[in-house]
Amino acid sequence: MQRRLFSSSIHLFKPFKVAIVGTGPAGFYTAHHLLNKSSRDKKIHLDFFEKLPAPFGLSRYGVAPDHPEVKNCEEFMTNLMSQFGSSGRHKVRFLGNVEIGKDVKLADLEKYYNAIVLAYGATSSDNSLQIPGEDLPGVISARQFVNWYNGQPDCYQKGNEYTPPPLDKIENVTIIGNGNVALDVARILLADPKSHWKPTDISVDAEDLLERSTVKNVRIVARRGILESAFSNKEIRELFELKDAKFLPVDANLLQGVSTKKLGRVDKRRVALLEKYNTSPSAKDQGKRTWTLDYLLSPVEFCADAKGQLASTKFVRNRAIDDPLLPGQVAPTDEFVSFDNQLVILSIGYKGTPIAGFEDLGIWFEKNKLHNKGGRILSQISEGENDVNSTYKKGWYTSGWIKNGPKGVIATTMMDSFDTAENILEDLTNGAFIEVDEDAADIMDSADLASSPVAETIVQWNNWEKLNAYELRKGKEMGKSRYKVCNKEEMLNISK
Ligand SMILES: Cc1cc2nc3c(=O)[nH]c(=O)nc-3n(C[C@H](O)[C@H](O)[C@H](O)COP(=O)(O)OP(=O)(O)OC[C@H]3O[C@@H](n4cnc5c(N)ncnc54)[C@H](O)[C@@H]3O)c2cc1C
C-alpha cells in the first residue's frame, strides 16, 4: 500500500507516459478520453505509434469513399494533436511509419511507458471458407479489394503491387456475405465511376479501372434468410437508390414468408424496403447494371473452366431450422445451384493477428482478439500441463477491433474505447501501472528507436500535415475531395 501511495504521489508531478499502438478510431478515442477526463493533477505524455505513414486506420482505408461524413471522426485526432501537440498540461506525439513488433520490439515499450494500449485493429488477414477452388485467381477477399480502392499502401508497394481483378474483362461478380462491407463493395462495382466515384478520394487506379469496367451483374449471396441480413437498412437503401443500377426482385416466396411474421421495428423497415424495391425491370432500366440479393445459399465449390479460370460457383441450398432455441440458424438441403461468375469477392470477415513478442510477454491472442477484461489485458500463466490461468498484465490495455474482434461501427468502437480509457485512469490513480526507470531516455532519443533504420523515416504530425495538405490541394485540382498518395515511398518523400 505504501508503495502504491508513493508511486502515485510521484506521478502528481511526473507525467504518466502512455503509448498507443495504432491510430484508428480505437487509438484516438482512447487518447481523447484519457487526455480530457484525467484529473487536473495529472499530466499525460502520450505517443501514438502507427505503422503507416498516415493516421486514421480504417477511417482512411476502410470506410467507403462516398461516405465522407463518417470520416469526420478523424477530427478527434486532429484536434488532439493541435490541442495537446506541444504545449499545455499534456503532450501528444504522432510517430508514423513505425511498426511495433518490427521496428520497435513490443517488450521494449515497457522501458518508456507506464501504460501501453494495443489498438492495432484486425485488418491483417481474412476469414476463409475452406472449400475447393478458394485459391483460384478469381476468388479474392473484400479486404484486398477495399485496400485497393482506398489506396492502402500495402497494395501499392513498388515491385510488389497488388493486381486488381480484371474488371474490364468480366461481366458477373458474386459477393459472398451481405454485411455493410459487402454492400460497399457492391456500390463500387455498380455506381457510375464518373459521377459517383470520381469526386471522392477513391484511389485514381481504382477510378481508372472502374471507368473501363465491363461488369454487368452483381449477386450478393448470404447463407441465412432475409431477417438475418447483416447489412443495415441505411446501407441497403443506398444501394436500392443507385440510379445506375437495377435491383432484380428477390425470391417472392422468401419475402412473403417474412412479411407475414410479427416483426420488430428494424426488421419491419427492412422488409418494407425490400417490398418497395422488389419490382421487375422496366424500359427505363434498359442498359443498367443489375444486382440481386440471394438468400439461404452456402458456397461449396468455386469451379474453373478448361483454362483454369474461375467460371462459376456451386452453392448448396439451406433451409431455416424450425427450432425456437436456434433462431435464424440454417441447415443444408440436398439441392444445389450454380451461378456463372468470373469474380468472387469474399466478404466474410476480417481477421486480426498477433504482434511479434506476445509470447514472451505472456499476452494471449485467441479467436481473433486479445484476452482482456474491460480493455485490461490478461496474460497467460501456465500451471502444470493442462492448467491455464490468467492474470491482469499490469499497464497493458487494448481497445477497438483487436479488443473485441473485427466487428462494430465507429460509434461502438468509440464508446468501447472510452471504457478502456476509464479503466486506465482508474489504474493510474491506484498506482497500478508499469514503473519506468527514472533515468530512462525518451524513446525518440533511445537506442531502440534512434539507432534503428526507421529513425530516418519517422512521420511526425507536421510531416503528416504536409502530406495531408498536398493530397487536398492536388485533389482540388483534379475535382476530387482528396488525391490519395498510395505508394509508401512517395508518401514519405512528400511528407519530408
Ligand atoms: C471496409 C470497412 C468499411 C467500414 N465502414 C464503416 C462505416 O461506413 N461507418 C462506420 O461507423 N464504421 C465502418 N467500419 C468499421 C470501422 O472502420 C471500425 O469500427 C474501426 O475502424 C475500428 O477501429 P480500430 O482503431 O480498432 O482499428 P483500425 O481502424 O483498423 O486501426 C488500427 C490502426 O493500427 C495500425 N497498426 C496495425 N498494426 C500496427 C503495428 N504493429 N504498429 C503500429 N500500428 C499498427 C493500423 O495501420 C491502423 O491505422 C468499416 C470497416 C471496414 C473494414
Coordinates of C-alpha atoms and ligand atoms in Angstrom, one line a residue, residues 21-27 49-52 57-58 62-63 67 70 98-100 119-121 123 146 181 184 350 355 399-401 408-410 413, ligand 1:
V21 CA -0.2 1.3 -30.8
G22 CA -2.5 2.2 -33.8
T23 CA -4.2 5.4 -34.8
G24 CA -7.5 4.2 -36.0
P25 CA -10.7 5.2 -34.2
A26 CA -9.9 3.0 -31.2
G27 CA -6.5 4.6 -30.7
F49 CA 2.7 4.6 -32.9
E50 CA 1.3 4.0 -36.4
K51 CA 2.8 1.5 -38.9
L52 CA 1.6 3.5 -41.9
G57 CA -6.8 3.4 -39.7
L58 CA -9.9 2.2 -41.3
G62 CA -11.8 1.1 -44.9
V63 CA -14.8 3.5 -44.9
H67 CA -19.2 8.2 -47.0
V70 CA -18.2 9.0 -41.5
V98 CA 6.8 2.9 -37.1
E99 CA 5.6 -0.7 -36.8
I100 CA 5.5 -2.1 -33.3
A119 CA -5.3 -0.6 -30.6
Y120 CA -3.8 -2.0 -33.8
G121 CA -7.1 -3.3 -35.4
T123 CA -7.1 -5.9 -40.8
V146 CA -11.2 -2.4 -50.2
V181 CA -18.6 -4.1 -46.3
D184 CA -19.7 -1.0 -50.0
Y350 CA -11.6 -9.6 -41.3
I355 CA 2.1 -8.9 -32.9
S399 CA -9.2 -1.2 -27.4
G400 CA -11.1 -1.4 -30.7
W401 CA -11.3 -4.3 -33.1
G408 CA -18.7 -2.9 -34.8
V409 CA -19.0 0.6 -36.4
I410 CA -17.0 3.6 -35.3
T413 CA -15.6 1.5 -31.2
Ligands
LIG1 C1 -14.4 -1.9 -45.3 C2 -14.9 -1.3 -44.0 C3 -15.8 -0.2 -44.0 C4 -16.3 0.3 -42.9 N1 -17.2 1.4 -42.9 C5 -17.7 1.9 -41.8 C6 -18.6 3.0 -41.9 O1 -19.1 3.4 -43.0 N2 -19.1 3.5 -40.7 C7 -18.7 3.1 -39.5 O2 -19.1 3.6 -38.5 N3 -17.7 2.0 -39.4 C8 -17.3 1.5 -40.5 N4 -16.3 0.4 -40.4 C9 -15.9 0.0 -39.1 C10 -14.8 0.9 -38.5 O3 -13.8 1.1 -39.5 C11 -14.2 0.2 -37.3 O4 -15.2 0.2 -36.3 C12 -12.9 1.0 -36.7 O5 -12.1 1.4 -37.7 C13 -12.1 0.1 -35.8 O6 -11.1 0.9 -35.2 P1 -9.7 0.3 -34.7 O7 -8.9 1.5 -34.3 O8 -9.9 -0.8 -33.8 O9 -9.0 -0.4 -36.0 P2 -8.3 0.3 -37.3 O10 -9.2 1.4 -37.8 O11 -8.0 -0.8 -38.2 O12 -7.0 1.0 -36.8 C14 -5.8 0.2 -36.4 C15 -4.6 1.0 -36.7 O13 -3.4 0.3 -36.2 C16 -2.4 0.4 -37.1 N5 -1.5 -0.7 -36.9 C17 -1.7 -2.1 -37.1 N6 -0.6 -2.8 -36.7 C18 0.3 -1.9 -36.1 C19 1.5 -2.1 -35.5 N7 2.1 -3.3 -35.4 N8 2.2 -1.0 -35.1 C20 1.7 0.2 -35.3 N9 0.4 0.4 -35.8 C21 -0.3 -0.6 -36.2 C22 -3.1 0.3 -38.5 O14 -2.3 0.7 -39.5 C23 -4.3 1.2 -38.2 O15 -4.0 2.5 -38.5 C24 -15.8 -0.1 -41.6 C25 -14.9 -1.2 -41.6 C26 -14.5 -1.8 -42.7 C27 -13.5 -2.9 -42.7

